[in-house]
PDB file of C-alpha atoms in Angstrom:
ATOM      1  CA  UNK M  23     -26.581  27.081 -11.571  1.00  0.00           C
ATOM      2  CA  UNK M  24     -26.271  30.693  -9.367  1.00  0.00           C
ATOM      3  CA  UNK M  25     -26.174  31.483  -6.219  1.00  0.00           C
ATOM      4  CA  UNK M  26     -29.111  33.872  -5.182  1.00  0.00           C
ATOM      5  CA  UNK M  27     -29.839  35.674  -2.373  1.00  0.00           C
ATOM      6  CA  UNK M  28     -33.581  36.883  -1.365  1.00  0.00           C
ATOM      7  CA  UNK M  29     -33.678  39.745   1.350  1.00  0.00           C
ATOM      8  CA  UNK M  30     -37.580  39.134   2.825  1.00  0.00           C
ATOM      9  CA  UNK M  31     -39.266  38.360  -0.105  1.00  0.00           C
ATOM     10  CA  UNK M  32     -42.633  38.497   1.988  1.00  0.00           C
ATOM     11  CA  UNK M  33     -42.797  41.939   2.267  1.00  0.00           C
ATOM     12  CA  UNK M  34     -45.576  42.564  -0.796  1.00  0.00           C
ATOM     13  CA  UNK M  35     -46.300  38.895  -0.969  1.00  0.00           C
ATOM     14  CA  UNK M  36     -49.562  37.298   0.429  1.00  0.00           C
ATOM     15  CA  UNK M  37     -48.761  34.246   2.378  1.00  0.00           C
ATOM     16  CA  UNK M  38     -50.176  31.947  -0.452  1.00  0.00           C
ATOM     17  CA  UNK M  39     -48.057  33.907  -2.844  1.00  0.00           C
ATOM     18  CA  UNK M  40     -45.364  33.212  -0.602  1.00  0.00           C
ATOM     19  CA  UNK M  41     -45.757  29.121  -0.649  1.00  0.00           C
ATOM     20  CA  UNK M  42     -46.142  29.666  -4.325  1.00  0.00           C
ATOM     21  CA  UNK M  43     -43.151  31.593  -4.813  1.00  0.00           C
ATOM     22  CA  UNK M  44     -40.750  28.944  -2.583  1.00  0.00           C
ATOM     23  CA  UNK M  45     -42.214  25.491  -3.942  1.00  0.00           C
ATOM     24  CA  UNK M  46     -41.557  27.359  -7.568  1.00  0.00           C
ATOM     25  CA  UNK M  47     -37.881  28.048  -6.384  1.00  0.00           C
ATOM     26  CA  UNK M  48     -37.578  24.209  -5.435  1.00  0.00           C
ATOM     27  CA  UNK M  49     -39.271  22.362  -7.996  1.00  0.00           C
ATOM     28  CA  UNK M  50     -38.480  24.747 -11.104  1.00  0.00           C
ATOM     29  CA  UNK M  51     -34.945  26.361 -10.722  1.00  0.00           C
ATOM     30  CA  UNK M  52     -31.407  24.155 -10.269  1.00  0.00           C
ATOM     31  CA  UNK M  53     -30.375  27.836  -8.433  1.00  0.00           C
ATOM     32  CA  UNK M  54     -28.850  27.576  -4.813  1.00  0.00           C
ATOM     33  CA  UNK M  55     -30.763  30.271  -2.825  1.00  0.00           C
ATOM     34  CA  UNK M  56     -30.155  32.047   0.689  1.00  0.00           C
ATOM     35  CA  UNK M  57     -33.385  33.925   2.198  1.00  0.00           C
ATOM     36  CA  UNK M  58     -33.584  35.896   5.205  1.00  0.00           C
ATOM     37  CA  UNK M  59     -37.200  36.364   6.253  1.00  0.00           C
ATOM     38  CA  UNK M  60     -39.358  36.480   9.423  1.00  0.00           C
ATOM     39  CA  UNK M  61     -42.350  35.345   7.306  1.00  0.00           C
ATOM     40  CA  UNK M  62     -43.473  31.763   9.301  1.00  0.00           C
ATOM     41  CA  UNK M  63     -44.480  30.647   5.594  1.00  0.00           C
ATOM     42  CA  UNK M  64     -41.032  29.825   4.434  1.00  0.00           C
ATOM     43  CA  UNK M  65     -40.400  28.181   7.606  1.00  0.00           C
ATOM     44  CA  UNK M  66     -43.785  25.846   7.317  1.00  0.00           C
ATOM     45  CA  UNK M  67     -42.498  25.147   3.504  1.00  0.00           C
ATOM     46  CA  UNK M  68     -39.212  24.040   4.480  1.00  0.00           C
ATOM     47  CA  UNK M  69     -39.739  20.636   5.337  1.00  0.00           C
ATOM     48  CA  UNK M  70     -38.050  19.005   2.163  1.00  0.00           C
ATOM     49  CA  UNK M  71     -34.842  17.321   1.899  1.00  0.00           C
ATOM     50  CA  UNK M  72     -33.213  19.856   0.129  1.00  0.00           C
ATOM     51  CA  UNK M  73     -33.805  22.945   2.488  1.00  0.00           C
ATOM     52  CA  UNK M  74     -31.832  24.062   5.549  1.00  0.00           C
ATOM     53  CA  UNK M  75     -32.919  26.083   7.265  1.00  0.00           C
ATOM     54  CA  UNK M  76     -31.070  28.399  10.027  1.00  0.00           C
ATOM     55  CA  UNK M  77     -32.084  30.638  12.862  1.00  0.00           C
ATOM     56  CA  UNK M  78     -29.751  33.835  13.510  1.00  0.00           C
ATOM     57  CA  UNK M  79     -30.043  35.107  17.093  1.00  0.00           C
ATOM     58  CA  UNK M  80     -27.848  38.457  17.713  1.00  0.00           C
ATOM     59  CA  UNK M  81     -28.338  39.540  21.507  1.00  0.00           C
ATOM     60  CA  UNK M  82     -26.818  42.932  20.866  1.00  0.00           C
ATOM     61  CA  UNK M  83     -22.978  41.583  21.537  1.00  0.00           C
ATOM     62  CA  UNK M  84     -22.963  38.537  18.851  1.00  0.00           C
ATOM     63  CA  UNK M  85     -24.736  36.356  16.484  1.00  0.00           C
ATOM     64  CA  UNK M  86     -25.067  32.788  16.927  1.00  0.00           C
ATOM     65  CA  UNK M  87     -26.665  30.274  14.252  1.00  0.00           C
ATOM     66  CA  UNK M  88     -28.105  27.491  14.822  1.00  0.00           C
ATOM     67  CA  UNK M  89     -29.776  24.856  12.403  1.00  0.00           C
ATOM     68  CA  UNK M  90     -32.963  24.465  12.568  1.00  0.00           C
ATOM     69  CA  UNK M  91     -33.913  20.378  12.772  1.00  0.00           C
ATOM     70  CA  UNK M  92     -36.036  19.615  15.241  1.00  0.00           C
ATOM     71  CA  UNK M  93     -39.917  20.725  15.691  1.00  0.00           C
ATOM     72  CA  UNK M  94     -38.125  22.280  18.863  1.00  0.00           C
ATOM     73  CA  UNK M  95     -36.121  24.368  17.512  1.00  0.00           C
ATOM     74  CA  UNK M  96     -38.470  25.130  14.863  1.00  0.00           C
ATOM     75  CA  UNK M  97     -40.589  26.055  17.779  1.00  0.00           C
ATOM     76  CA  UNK M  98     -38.336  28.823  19.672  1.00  0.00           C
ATOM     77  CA  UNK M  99     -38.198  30.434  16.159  1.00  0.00           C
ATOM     78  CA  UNK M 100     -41.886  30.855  15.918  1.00  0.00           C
ATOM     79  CA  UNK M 101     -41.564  32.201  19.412  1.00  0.00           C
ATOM     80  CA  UNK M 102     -39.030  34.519  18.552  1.00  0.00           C
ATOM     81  CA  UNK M 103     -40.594  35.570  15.211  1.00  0.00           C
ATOM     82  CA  UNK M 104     -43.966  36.449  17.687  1.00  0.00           C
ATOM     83  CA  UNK M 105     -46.089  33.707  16.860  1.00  0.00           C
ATOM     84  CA  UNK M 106     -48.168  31.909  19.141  1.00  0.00           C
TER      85      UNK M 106
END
């Protein structure tokens, strides 16, 4: 097994290609892999118990990280992402 890391992979990827592309990473690879995105997809995906998933909040001084766990928490990342 490797360690990948995945810089926002939805930048040429449809959202369907998107779900495609994670539940492939899950069900079809043994890899461990870290993505950064702002793409709400891989945050909608992520409900398995095998994914963690973090949100990184820098307010121009320093970055905090916080797990995301809760639909809560889930939600103030939507929010910050600029969903409604």
């Amino acid at each position: 097994d490797r360690t990948v890391y995945l810089e926002e992979p939805e930048i040429h990827l449809h959202p369907e290609i998107q779900r495609k592309l994670f539940r492939f990473l899950l069900e079809e690879t043994t890899n461990r892999y870290y993505i950064t995105t702002h793409s709400s997809v891989f945050l909608d995906e992520s409900i398995h118990p095998d994914v963690a998933v973090f949100h990184v909040i820098n307010d121009g001084t320093r970055s905090t990280v916080e797990r995301v766990r809760t639909p809560a928490v889930a939600g103030r990342v939507l929010r910050d992402l600029g969903y409604k």
